[in-house]
GROMACS .gro file of C-alpha atoms in nm:
model
  502
    1MET     CA    1  -6.313   3.436  -4.366
    2GLY     CA    2  -6.121   3.200  -4.589
    3THR     CA    3  -5.938   3.028  -4.302
    4GLU     CA    4  -6.017   2.748  -4.058
    5TYR     CA    5  -5.805   2.922  -3.793
    6VAL     CA    6  -5.957   3.152  -3.533
    7LEU     CA    7  -5.601   3.254  -3.434
    8GLU     CA    8  -5.278   3.268  -3.636
    9MET     CA    9  -4.953   3.367  -3.462
   10GLU     CA   10  -4.650   3.357  -3.695
   11GLY     CA   11  -4.284   3.457  -3.667
   12ILE     CA   12  -4.326   3.607  -3.319
   13GLU     CA   13  -4.010   3.753  -3.165
   14LYS     CA   14  -3.962   3.912  -2.823
   15LYS     CA   15  -3.640   4.031  -2.659
   16PHE     CA   16  -3.572   4.126  -2.299
   17PRO     CA   17  -3.241   4.261  -2.169
   18GLY     CA   18  -2.990   3.977  -2.200
   19VAL     CA   19  -3.233   3.717  -2.335
   20LYS     CA   20  -3.431   3.639  -2.651
   21ALA     CA   21  -3.753   3.499  -2.507
   22LEU     CA   22  -3.924   3.427  -2.843
   23ASP     CA   23  -3.747   3.345  -3.168
   24GLY     CA   24  -3.982   3.286  -3.462
   25ALA     CA   25  -4.255   3.129  -3.244
   26GLN     CA   26  -4.589   3.031  -3.398
   27LEU     CA   27  -4.928   2.889  -3.304
   28MET     CA   28  -5.228   2.818  -3.527
   29LEU     CA   29  -5.557   2.763  -3.338
   30ARG     CA   30  -5.852   2.599  -3.512
   31LYS     CA   31  -6.206   2.706  -3.420
   32GLY     CA   32  -6.379   2.474  -3.169
   33THR     CA   33  -6.062   2.285  -3.073
   34VAL     CA   34  -5.830   2.251  -2.774
   35HIS     CA   35  -5.472   2.329  -2.871
   36SER     CA   36  -5.215   2.236  -2.606
   37LEU     CA   37  -4.900   2.447  -2.580
   38MET     CA   38  -4.610   2.256  -2.428
   39GLY     CA   39  -4.247   2.312  -2.339
   40GLU     CA   40  -4.009   2.322  -2.047
   41ASN     CA   41  -4.013   2.620  -1.810
   42GLY     CA   42  -3.848   2.908  -1.991
   43ALA     CA   43  -3.947   2.771  -2.334
   44GLY     CA   44  -4.150   3.088  -2.400
   45LYS     CA   45  -4.509   2.961  -2.361
   46SER     CA   46  -4.623   3.232  -2.118
   47THR     CA   47  -4.437   3.505  -2.309
   48LEU     CA   48  -4.615   3.403  -2.633
   49MET     CA   49  -4.953   3.416  -2.458
   50LYS     CA   50  -4.872   3.755  -2.302
   51CYS     CA   51  -4.802   3.887  -2.654
   52LEU     CA   52  -5.144   3.760  -2.762
   53PHE     CA   53  -5.314   3.912  -2.456
   54GLY     CA   54  -5.155   4.258  -2.487
   55ILE     CA   55  -4.940   4.231  -2.173
   56TYR     CA   56  -4.629   4.237  -2.396
   57GLN     CA   57  -4.590   4.382  -2.747
   58GLU     CA   58  -4.404   4.151  -2.984
   59ASP     CA   59  -4.091   4.288  -3.156
   60ALA     CA   60  -4.167   4.107  -3.484
   61GLY     CA   61  -4.424   3.873  -3.639
   62SER     CA   62  -4.799   3.885  -3.695
   63ILE     CA   63  -5.109   3.794  -3.495
   64LYS     CA   64  -5.440   3.742  -3.678
   65ILE     CA   65  -5.783   3.675  -3.528
   66GLU     CA   66  -6.035   3.534  -3.778
   67GLY     CA   67  -5.806   3.650  -4.060
   68THR     CA   68  -5.768   4.010  -3.940
   69GLU     CA   69  -5.429   4.128  -3.814
   70ILE     CA   70  -5.442   4.272  -3.461
   71ARG     CA   71  -5.204   4.423  -3.205
   72PHE     CA   72  -5.340   4.474  -2.855
   73ASP     CA   73  -5.188   4.745  -2.634
   74ASN     CA   74  -5.340   4.606  -2.313
   75PRO     CA   75  -5.549   4.311  -2.182
   76LYS     CA   76  -5.873   4.515  -2.192
   77GLN     CA   77  -5.844   4.545  -2.570
   78ALA     CA   78  -5.787   4.169  -2.589
   79LEU     CA   79  -6.096   4.098  -2.377
   80ASP     CA   80  -6.304   4.339  -2.589
   81HIS     CA   81  -6.200   4.140  -2.896
   82GLY     CA   82  -6.299   3.804  -2.743
   83VAL     CA   83  -5.960   3.688  -2.612
   84ALA     CA   84  -5.969   3.578  -2.245
   85MET     CA   85  -5.695   3.425  -2.032
   86VAL     CA   86  -5.707   3.229  -1.705
   87HIS     CA   87  -5.366   3.277  -1.545
   88GLN     CA   88  -5.192   3.008  -1.340
   89GLU     CA   89  -5.133   3.258  -1.058
   90LEU     CA   90  -5.479   3.388  -0.966
   91ASN     CA   91  -5.515   3.768  -0.956
   92GLN     CA   92  -5.828   3.827  -0.748
   93VAL     CA   93  -5.948   4.087  -0.498
   94LEU     CA   94  -5.972   3.856  -0.197
   95ARG     CA   95  -6.175   4.095   0.022
   96ARG     CA   96  -6.454   4.136  -0.235
   97SER     CA   97  -6.733   3.897  -0.331
   98VAL     CA   98  -6.723   3.633  -0.603
   99MET     CA   99  -6.963   3.827  -0.827
  100GLU     CA  100  -6.770   4.155  -0.784
  101ASN     CA  101  -6.454   3.975  -0.897
  102ILE     CA  102  -6.630   3.838  -1.205
  103TRP     CA  103  -6.775   4.172  -1.321
  104LEU     CA  104  -6.491   4.397  -1.203
  105GLY     CA  105  -6.456   4.697  -1.437
  106ARG     CA  106  -6.792   4.628  -1.605
  107PHE     CA  107  -7.050   4.633  -1.324
  108PRO     CA  108  -7.413   4.642  -1.445
  109LYS     CA  109  -7.571   4.978  -1.357
  110LYS     CA  110  -7.920   5.110  -1.290
  111MET     CA  111  -7.990   5.484  -1.258
  112GLY     CA  112  -7.615   5.546  -1.235
  113PHE     CA  113  -7.567   5.302  -0.944
  114ILE     CA  114  -7.429   4.946  -0.942
  115ASP     CA  115  -7.716   4.699  -0.993
  116HIS     CA  116  -7.624   4.427  -0.741
  117GLU     CA  117  -7.939   4.228  -0.813
  118LYS     CA  118  -7.860   4.201  -1.185
  119MET     CA  119  -7.494   4.120  -1.106
  120TYR     CA  120  -7.610   3.837  -0.879
  121GLU     CA  121  -7.852   3.699  -1.142
  122ASP     CA  122  -7.594   3.725  -1.422
  123THR     CA  123  -7.337   3.541  -1.208
  124LEU     CA  124  -7.588   3.265  -1.125
  125GLU     CA  125  -7.663   3.229  -1.497
  126VAL     CA  126  -7.293   3.184  -1.585
  127PHE     CA  127  -7.246   2.938  -1.294
  128LYS     CA  128  -7.555   2.739  -1.391
  129ASP     CA  129  -7.433   2.717  -1.751
  130LEU     CA  130  -7.097   2.581  -1.631
  131ASN     CA  131  -7.239   2.368  -1.348
  132ILE     CA  132  -7.042   2.560  -1.081
  133GLU     CA  133  -7.184   2.557  -0.729
  134VAL     CA  134  -7.046   2.865  -0.552
  135ASP     CA  135  -7.238   3.141  -0.370
  136PRO     CA  136  -7.188   3.461  -0.578
  137LYS     CA  137  -7.211   3.676  -0.262
  138MET     CA  138  -6.937   3.491  -0.073
  139LEU     CA  139  -6.599   3.660  -0.017
  140ILE     CA  140  -6.363   3.510  -0.277
  141GLY     CA  141  -6.083   3.494  -0.018
  142LYS     CA  142  -6.284   3.233   0.176
  143LEU     CA  143  -6.294   2.989  -0.117
  144SER     CA  144  -6.046   2.707  -0.173
  145VAL     CA  145  -5.784   2.751  -0.447
  146SER     CA  146  -5.977   2.506  -0.668
  147GLN     CA  147  -6.305   2.702  -0.626
  148ARG     CA  148  -6.124   3.028  -0.703
  149GLN     CA  149  -5.985   2.865  -1.019
  150MET     CA  150  -6.340   2.774  -1.130
  151VAL     CA  151  -6.456   3.132  -1.064
  152GLU     CA  152  -6.171   3.264  -1.281
  153ILE     CA  153  -6.274   3.030  -1.564
  154ALA     CA  154  -6.636   3.148  -1.528
  155LYS     CA  155  -6.514   3.509  -1.549
  156ALA     CA  156  -6.330   3.435  -1.875
  157VAL     CA  157  -6.639   3.262  -2.018
  158SER     CA  158  -6.857   3.562  -1.916
  159TYR     CA  159  -6.673   3.772  -2.177
  160ASN     CA  160  -6.818   3.543  -2.449
  161ALA     CA  161  -6.461   3.472  -2.554
  162LYS     CA  162  -6.392   3.310  -2.890
  163ILE     CA  163  -6.032   3.242  -2.779
  164LEU     CA  164  -5.969   3.117  -2.426
  165VAL     CA  165  -5.620   3.062  -2.282
  166LEU     CA  166  -5.597   2.823  -1.984
  167ASP     CA  167  -5.257   2.835  -1.809
  168GLU     CA  168  -5.207   2.531  -1.581
  169PRO     CA  169  -5.582   2.520  -1.498
  170THR     CA  170  -5.567   2.186  -1.314
  171SER     CA  171  -5.259   2.249  -1.096
  172SER     CA  172  -5.477   2.278  -0.781
  173LEU     CA  173  -5.768   2.051  -0.878
  174THR     CA  174  -5.864   1.703  -0.760
  175LYS     CA  175  -5.942   1.428  -1.010
  176GLN     CA  176  -6.318   1.495  -0.978
  177GLU     CA  177  -6.265   1.870  -1.028
  178VAL     CA  178  -6.048   1.802  -1.335
  179GLU     CA  179  -6.332   1.595  -1.482
  180HIS     CA  180  -6.571   1.885  -1.412
  181LEU     CA  181  -6.332   2.127  -1.585
  182PHE     CA  182  -6.304   1.895  -1.886
  183GLY     CA  183  -6.685   1.894  -1.903
  184ILE     CA  184  -6.678   2.276  -1.923
  185ILE     CA  185  -6.405   2.264  -2.190
  186ASN     CA  186  -6.606   2.017  -2.401
  187ARG     CA  187  -6.914   2.241  -2.374
  188LEU     CA  188  -6.713   2.543  -2.493
  189ARG     CA  189  -6.557   2.337  -2.772
  190GLN     CA  190  -6.907   2.251  -2.901
  191ARG     CA  191  -6.988   2.624  -2.909
  192GLY     CA  192  -6.690   2.687  -3.136
  193VAL     CA  193  -6.456   2.842  -2.879
  194GLY     CA  194  -6.089   2.788  -2.958
  195MET     CA  195  -5.887   2.705  -2.645
  196ILE     CA  196  -5.512   2.717  -2.581
  197TYR     CA  197  -5.429   2.479  -2.297
  198ILE     CA  198  -5.097   2.503  -2.111
  199SER     CA  199  -5.014   2.213  -1.880
  200HIS     CA  200  -4.727   1.984  -1.782
  201LYS     CA  201  -4.955   1.689  -1.711
  202MET     CA  202  -4.903   1.454  -2.005
  203GLU     CA  203  -5.205   1.232  -1.941
  204GLU     CA  204  -5.436   1.536  -1.944
  205ILE     CA  205  -5.283   1.675  -2.262
  206LEU     CA  206  -5.347   1.353  -2.453
  207GLN     CA  207  -5.697   1.323  -2.306
  208ILE     CA  208  -5.832   1.674  -2.378
  209SER     CA  209  -5.632   1.806  -2.678
  210ASP     CA  210  -5.703   1.812  -3.050
  211ASP     CA  211  -5.365   1.962  -3.145
  212VAL     CA  212  -5.033   1.999  -2.961
  213THR     CA  213  -4.761   2.259  -3.024
  214VAL     CA  214  -4.421   2.211  -2.858
  215MET     CA  215  -4.178   2.500  -2.793
  216ARG     CA  216  -3.814   2.491  -2.684
  217ASP     CA  217  -3.586   2.786  -2.602
  218GLY     CA  218  -3.834   3.038  -2.745
  219LYS     CA  219  -3.864   2.853  -3.077
  220TRP     CA  220  -4.146   2.656  -3.241
  221ILE     CA  221  -4.045   2.289  -3.257
  222ALA     CA  222  -4.351   2.101  -3.384
  223THR     CA  223  -4.732   2.099  -3.411
  224LYS     CA  224  -4.904   1.762  -3.429
  225GLN     CA  225  -5.247   1.614  -3.371
  226ALA     CA  226  -5.279   1.474  -3.019
  227LYS     CA  227  -5.406   1.138  -3.147
  228ASP     CA  228  -5.071   1.086  -3.325
  229LEU     CA  229  -4.858   1.151  -3.014
  230THR     CA  230  -4.744   0.953  -2.710
  231THR     CA  231  -4.611   1.083  -2.376
  232ASP     CA  232  -4.257   0.975  -2.469
  233GLU     CA  233  -4.274   1.157  -2.805
  234ILE     CA  234  -4.392   1.481  -2.638
  235ILE     CA  235  -4.111   1.461  -2.378
  236LYS     CA  236  -3.853   1.403  -2.652
  237LEU     CA  237  -3.978   1.711  -2.844
  238MET     CA  238  -3.981   1.921  -2.525
  239VAL     CA  239  -3.638   1.840  -2.388
  240GLY     CA  240  -3.463   1.752  -2.716
  241ARG     CA  241  -3.372   1.410  -2.585
  242SER     CA  242  -3.538   1.091  -2.459
  243LEU     CA  243  -3.623   1.088  -2.091
  244THR     CA  244  -3.635   0.717  -2.015
  245ASN     CA  245  -3.708   0.745  -1.643
  246ARG     CA  246  -3.943   1.001  -1.489
  247PHE     CA  247  -3.780   0.956  -1.149
  248PRO     CA  248  -3.413   0.928  -1.050
  249PRO     CA  249  -3.295   0.606  -0.880
  250LYS     CA  250  -3.354   0.614  -0.504
  251THR     CA  251  -3.016   0.604  -0.336
  252ASN     CA  252  -3.103   0.747   0.007
  253GLU     CA  253  -3.052   0.535   0.317
  254ILE     CA  254  -3.287   0.577   0.612
  255GLY     CA  255  -3.127   0.634   0.952
  256ASP     CA  256  -3.243   0.698   1.309
  257VAL     CA  257  -3.557   0.890   1.403
  258LEU     CA  258  -3.500   1.262   1.344
  259LEU     CA  259  -3.843   1.408   1.416
  260GLU     CA  260  -4.136   1.285   1.626
  261VAL     CA  261  -4.479   1.447   1.595
  262LYS     CA  262  -4.732   1.349   1.863
  263GLY     CA  263  -5.100   1.447   1.857
  264LEU     CA  264  -5.043   1.772   1.663
  265THR     CA  265  -5.364   1.975   1.643
  266GLY     CA  266  -5.407   2.323   1.496
  267LYS     CA  267  -5.575   2.598   1.695
  268TYR     CA  268  -5.829   2.738   1.451
  269MET     CA  269  -6.072   2.509   1.270
  270PRO     CA  270  -6.076   2.362   1.015
  271THR     CA  271  -5.722   2.231   1.055
  272CYS     CA  272  -5.513   1.919   1.119
  273MET     CA  273  -5.622   1.712   1.420
  274ASP     CA  274  -5.433   1.464   1.638
  275VAL     CA  275  -5.163   1.399   1.377
  276SER     CA  276  -4.878   1.168   1.485
  277PHE     CA  277  -4.584   1.036   1.282
  278ASN     CA  278  -4.207   0.985   1.289
  279LEU     CA  279  -3.957   1.112   1.032
  280HIS     CA  280  -3.615   0.948   1.000
  281LYS     CA  281  -3.284   1.092   0.886
  282GLY     CA  282  -3.252   1.047   0.511
  283GLU     CA  283  -3.624   0.973   0.469
  284ILE     CA  284  -3.866   1.125   0.218
  285LEU     CA  285  -4.215   1.114   0.372
  286GLY     CA  286  -4.498   1.194   0.131
  287ILE     CA  287  -4.828   1.350   0.240
  288ALA     CA  288  -5.125   1.250   0.023
  289GLY     CA  289  -5.492   1.341   0.043
  290LEU     CA  290  -5.773   1.510  -0.145
  291VAL     CA  291  -5.817   1.888  -0.155
  292GLY     CA  292  -5.952   1.987   0.188
  293SER     CA  293  -5.771   1.707   0.375
  294LYS     CA  294  -5.559   1.974   0.557
  295ARG     CA  295  -5.218   1.870   0.421
  296THR     CA  296  -5.102   2.232   0.388
  297GLU     CA  297  -5.237   2.313   0.736
  298LEU     CA  298  -5.026   2.030   0.879
  299LEU     CA  299  -4.707   2.179   0.732
  300GLU     CA  300  -4.799   2.531   0.844
  301THR     CA  301  -4.871   2.414   1.200
  302LEU     CA  302  -4.537   2.229   1.209
  303PHE     CA  303  -4.358   2.542   1.086
  304GLY     CA  304  -4.535   2.780   1.324
  305THR     CA  305  -4.708   2.994   1.059
  306ALA     CA  306  -5.038   2.842   1.181
  307HIS     CA  307  -5.113   2.831   1.555
  308LYS     CA  308  -5.088   2.502   1.744
  309GLU     CA  309  -5.361   2.401   1.991
  310LYS     CA  310  -5.183   2.098   2.132
  311GLY     CA  311  -4.936   1.824   2.055
  312GLU     CA  312  -4.560   1.772   2.074
  313VAL     CA  313  -4.284   1.824   1.818
  314ILE     CA  314  -3.960   1.646   1.915
  315LEU     CA  315  -3.634   1.695   1.720
  316HIS     CA  316  -3.330   1.480   1.804
  317GLY     CA  317  -3.515   1.358   2.114
  318LYS     CA  318  -3.573   1.711   2.250
  319PRO     CA  319  -3.911   1.889   2.253
  320ILE     CA  320  -3.908   2.210   2.049
  321LYS     CA  321  -4.152   2.496   1.999
  322ASN     CA  322  -4.200   2.647   1.654
  323ARG     CA  323  -4.424   2.940   1.754
  324ASN     CA  324  -4.338   3.136   1.441
  325ALA     CA  325  -4.130   3.110   1.124
  326LYS     CA  326  -3.822   3.268   1.288
  327GLU     CA  327  -3.815   3.001   1.562
  328ALA     CA  328  -3.877   2.726   1.307
  329ILE     CA  329  -3.581   2.838   1.091
  330LYS     CA  330  -3.362   2.859   1.406
  331ASN     CA  331  -3.469   2.502   1.494
  332GLY     CA  332  -3.362   2.376   1.150
  333PHE     CA  333  -3.697   2.375   0.964
  334ALA     CA  334  -3.766   2.510   0.614
  335LEU     CA  335  -4.107   2.549   0.444
  336LEU     CA  336  -4.158   2.573   0.069
  337THR     CA  337  -4.514   2.707   0.030
  338GLU     CA  338  -4.771   2.594  -0.226
  339GLU     CA  339  -4.855   2.936  -0.373
  340ARG     CA  340  -4.513   3.075  -0.466
  341ARG     CA  341  -4.649   3.407  -0.593
  342ALA     CA  342  -4.854   3.484  -0.282
  343THR     CA  343  -4.622   3.348  -0.012
  344GLY     CA  344  -4.294   3.255  -0.181
  345ILE     CA  345  -4.136   3.531  -0.388
  346ILE     CA  346  -4.093   3.908  -0.351
  347PRO     CA  347  -4.171   3.978  -0.720
  348LEU     CA  348  -4.021   4.326  -0.759
  349GLN     CA  349  -3.690   4.226  -0.599
  350SER     CA  350  -3.384   4.063  -0.755
  351ILE     CA  351  -3.284   3.699  -0.750
  352ILE     CA  352  -3.013   3.794  -0.498
  353PHE     CA  353  -3.271   3.940  -0.258
  354ASN     CA  354  -3.503   3.641  -0.296
  355SER     CA  355  -3.217   3.392  -0.251
  356VAL     CA  356  -3.074   3.531   0.075
  357LEU     CA  357  -3.403   3.642   0.234
  358ALA     CA  358  -3.437   3.356   0.485
  359ASN     CA  359  -3.073   3.368   0.595
  360LEU     CA  360  -2.984   3.738   0.632
  361SER     CA  361  -2.808   3.695   0.969
  362ALA     CA  362  -2.541   3.484   0.793
  363TYR     CA  363  -2.435   3.783   0.581
  364LYS     CA  364  -2.386   4.039   0.860
  365LYS     CA  365  -2.034   4.173   0.903
  366ARG     CA  366  -1.980   4.448   1.161
  367GLY     CA  367  -2.344   4.550   1.134
  368PHE     CA  368  -2.350   4.556   0.752
  369LEU     CA  369  -2.456   4.297   0.495
  370SER     CA  370  -2.174   4.146   0.290
  371ASP     CA  371  -2.261   4.198  -0.080
  372LYS     CA  372  -1.978   3.963  -0.182
  373LYS     CA  373  -2.106   3.672   0.032
  374MET     CA  374  -2.467   3.727  -0.083
  375GLU     CA  375  -2.353   3.729  -0.447
  376GLU     CA  376  -2.150   3.408  -0.394
  377ASP     CA  377  -2.446   3.225  -0.236
  378THR     CA  378  -2.683   3.348  -0.508
  379THR     CA  379  -2.440   3.221  -0.774
  380TRP     CA  380  -2.447   2.883  -0.595
  381VAL     CA  381  -2.830   2.886  -0.603
  382ILE     CA  382  -2.836   2.971  -0.976
  383ASP     CA  383  -2.574   2.708  -1.066
  384SER     CA  384  -2.689   2.422  -0.842
  385MET     CA  385  -3.060   2.473  -0.917
  386LYS     CA  386  -2.990   2.529  -1.291
  387VAL     CA  387  -3.189   2.856  -1.285
  388LYS     CA  388  -3.232   3.011  -1.631
  389THR     CA  389  -3.171   3.387  -1.585
  390PRO     CA  390  -2.973   3.666  -1.755
  391SER     CA  391  -2.815   3.762  -1.419
  392SER     CA  392  -2.848   3.745  -1.041
  393LYS     CA  393  -2.979   4.104  -1.044
  394THR     CA  394  -3.281   4.015  -1.262
  395HIS     CA  395  -3.622   4.069  -1.098
  396ILE     CA  396  -3.756   3.728  -0.998
  397LYS     CA  397  -4.102   3.808  -1.142
  398SER     CA  398  -3.953   3.799  -1.495
  399LEU     CA  399  -3.848   3.433  -1.454
  400SER     CA  400  -4.072   3.142  -1.553
  401GLY     CA  401  -4.269   2.973  -1.273
  402GLY     CA  402  -4.034   2.676  -1.260
  403ASN     CA  403  -3.725   2.894  -1.232
  404GLN     CA  404  -3.889   3.097  -0.954
  405GLN     CA  405  -3.951   2.770  -0.768
  406LYS     CA  406  -3.588   2.668  -0.805
  407VAL     CA  407  -3.473   3.000  -0.651
  408ILE     CA  408  -3.703   2.945  -0.351
  409ILE     CA  409  -3.571   2.591  -0.297
  410GLY     CA  410  -3.218   2.727  -0.316
  411ARG     CA  411  -3.309   2.998  -0.063
  412TRP     CA  412  -3.410   2.738   0.193
  413LEU     CA  413  -3.105   2.522   0.130
  414LEU     CA  414  -2.887   2.821   0.224
  415THR     CA  415  -3.033   2.797   0.577
  416SER     CA  416  -2.893   2.438   0.607
  417PRO     CA  417  -3.224   2.291   0.729
  418GLU     CA  418  -3.254   1.950   0.896
  419VAL     CA  419  -3.625   1.913   0.820
  420LEU     CA  420  -3.748   2.032   0.480
  421LEU     CA  421  -4.126   2.080   0.444
  422LEU     CA  422  -4.223   2.091   0.075
  423ASP     CA  423  -4.579   2.186  -0.030
  424GLU     CA  424  -4.639   2.091  -0.396
  425PRO     CA  425  -4.269   2.148  -0.487
  426THR     CA  426  -4.316   2.069  -0.858
  427ARG     CA  427  -4.648   2.247  -0.914
  428GLY     CA  428  -4.644   2.413  -1.257
  429ILE     CA  429  -4.297   2.280  -1.340
  430ASP     CA  430  -4.207   2.100  -1.661
  431VAL     CA  431  -4.095   1.738  -1.686
  432GLY     CA  432  -3.723   1.815  -1.727
  433ALA     CA  433  -3.710   2.055  -1.431
  434LYS     CA  434  -3.918   1.811  -1.223
  435TYR     CA  435  -3.651   1.545  -1.268
  436GLU     CA  436  -3.387   1.792  -1.147
  437ILE     CA  437  -3.594   1.874  -0.836
  438TYR     CA  438  -3.655   1.503  -0.763
  439GLN     CA  439  -3.280   1.446  -0.786
  440LEU     CA  440  -3.221   1.739  -0.554
  441ILE     CA  441  -3.468   1.599  -0.297
  442ILE     CA  442  -3.298   1.256  -0.309
  443ASP     CA  443  -2.955   1.422  -0.275
  444LEU     CA  444  -3.076   1.607   0.035
  445ALA     CA  445  -3.205   1.281   0.181
  446ASN     CA  446  -2.862   1.130   0.109
  447LYS     CA  447  -2.714   1.402   0.332
  448GLY     CA  448  -2.933   1.287   0.621
  449LYS     CA  449  -3.204   1.554   0.587
  450GLY     CA  450  -3.561   1.463   0.672
  451ILE     CA  451  -3.810   1.561   0.401
  452VAL     CA  452  -4.189   1.593   0.431
  453MET     CA  453  -4.349   1.646   0.091
  454VAL     CA  454  -4.711   1.726   0.007
  455SER     CA  455  -4.814   1.648  -0.351
  456SER     CA  456  -5.140   1.605  -0.541
  457GLU     CA  457  -4.962   1.393  -0.804
  458MET     CA  458  -4.970   1.033  -0.688
  459PRO     CA  459  -4.711   0.903  -0.938
  460GLU     CA  460  -4.472   1.164  -0.794
  461LEU     CA  461  -4.529   1.050  -0.435
  462ILE     CA  462  -4.497   0.685  -0.528
  463GLY     CA  463  -4.190   0.755  -0.744
  464ILE     CA  464  -3.971   0.925  -0.484
  465CYS     CA  465  -4.112   0.876  -0.132
  466ASP     CA  466  -4.011   0.607   0.118
  467ARG     CA  467  -4.341   0.621   0.305
  468ILE     CA  468  -4.669   0.800   0.232
  469LEU     CA  469  -4.891   0.942   0.506
  470VAL     CA  470  -5.249   0.973   0.379
  471MET     CA  471  -5.475   1.240   0.529
  472SER     CA  472  -5.853   1.264   0.533
  473ASN     CA  473  -6.057   1.539   0.702
  474GLY     CA  474  -5.752   1.669   0.887
  475LYS     CA  475  -5.657   1.331   1.038
  476VAL     CA  476  -5.413   1.052   0.950
  477ALA     CA  477  -5.600   0.784   0.755
  478GLY     CA  478  -5.297   0.557   0.723
  479ILE     CA  479  -4.924   0.540   0.648
  480LEU     CA  480  -4.797   0.323   0.363
  481ASP     CA  481  -4.442   0.186   0.346
  482MET     CA  482  -4.349   0.196  -0.023
  483LYS     CA  483  -4.071  -0.061   0.012
  484LYS     CA  484  -4.300  -0.322   0.160
  485ASP     CA  485  -4.662  -0.394   0.088
  486TYR     CA  486  -4.791  -0.143  -0.162
  487ALA     CA  487  -4.555  -0.130  -0.457
  488GLY     CA  488  -4.811  -0.274  -0.701
  489ASN     CA  489  -5.140  -0.117  -0.592
  490ALA     CA  490  -5.022   0.194  -0.405
  491GLN     CA  491  -5.239   0.433  -0.608
  492GLU     CA  492  -5.561   0.245  -0.533
  493GLU     CA  493  -5.471   0.213  -0.163
  494ILE     CA  494  -5.392   0.587  -0.134
  495MET     CA  495  -5.728   0.675  -0.294
  496ARG     CA  496  -5.912   0.432  -0.065
  497LEU     CA  497  -5.757   0.591   0.246
  498ALA     CA  498  -5.797   0.949   0.117
  499ALA     CA  499  -6.168   0.898   0.056
  500LYS     CA  500  -6.217   0.737   0.396
  501TYR     CA  501  -6.439   0.939   0.630
  502ILE     CA  502  -6.275   0.969   0.972
   0.00000   0.00000   0.00000
């Protein structure tokens, strides 16, 4: 072969209307190593990987696998040549079984019919090899996001890939599940698989990587060995400047009680049970807990997208009923969902459409929608959220994940909410954009808004929240006041409460 690299990508260029997404990008992947690809949202990481995987065709440059130049026209060709990719946004057929999702398009056959027995055995074999405990016959739609992520990784491994791309694989995983994933990665590394790992979690990058490549504005900036890098050095390469503080200074002042929640219980199990708390004007209340603690269900029940069994929701001292999203919006609530692709964006519509979607009644003029007003508000969203886009008419699906998230936040701000419910607001967002969103949350608190924020990243909760409500098994395990007792050992106390069996 004459090369230590299983993959060589050099001088890659890709243009879209109004934007040069890749400008001389490169990545050199050594066999049996983990190569982390880092950069802010919009840096070109996903575009580079889509060129490798045959989703996009590069305009210039060369891609070599084991020394041979290739150019894939579609993902099937990539898979046939041993290149597999686990996407951040899971593309699965939710009404089919786990094993059908794994072998989709290549079902084992016997006498011309699908051999379900062999498919079951083959799936068990892959799962056993990776130490994954999931029933192959179960409907994939009934699994948690973290289990579905593991199934997707198993599917990629089942192709006997020599190059495996992992795009934000730990964004929905608990600490224990991350350790399990790292065990799988180490096993594949020993077999000589080359892995490209995309993540914004600095600690993980330094823990799992052999090499790190940093991109900025579609260009290659640097490739270094992970052992020679620190978090601060990576951030400086990514954003082109030092980022001394991960979190903005907290300037919000807490006022009177805005929202009272008493004994809130969801209708269909498993869900939140007997949850009570107060939220003050100008307060940022964090919701912590392990996967399965029903944090998302709490927000959905508050917002009316999940049915309520019992309990009271009191806003400004008056009981209110959020029986559906329309009533919730009318009552001054906004909900930013965890899975932006499934429940946040309308991918084939423009940024304008996605920005004004929750507030259409505000644009009606004599029975018609005012294009001018919608364009003005969308321009405000793009400018205030710092959305990177060629124009307001661009399809939102062509934006990076972080920029999509910014549009959705802007959409909800246009409804002038009093209570903002945020479910993993910085999931899959780079360190520079995270800072901007933290600042935005603090600014909203400064305006007297009440903010309830679910996050799996404890440093994030501790960094910007005033109090943290910890959930376990659908119930409140405790509420910590960050300005009082827990500044030093908050992380340990949150974990103790989250693991508590109630």
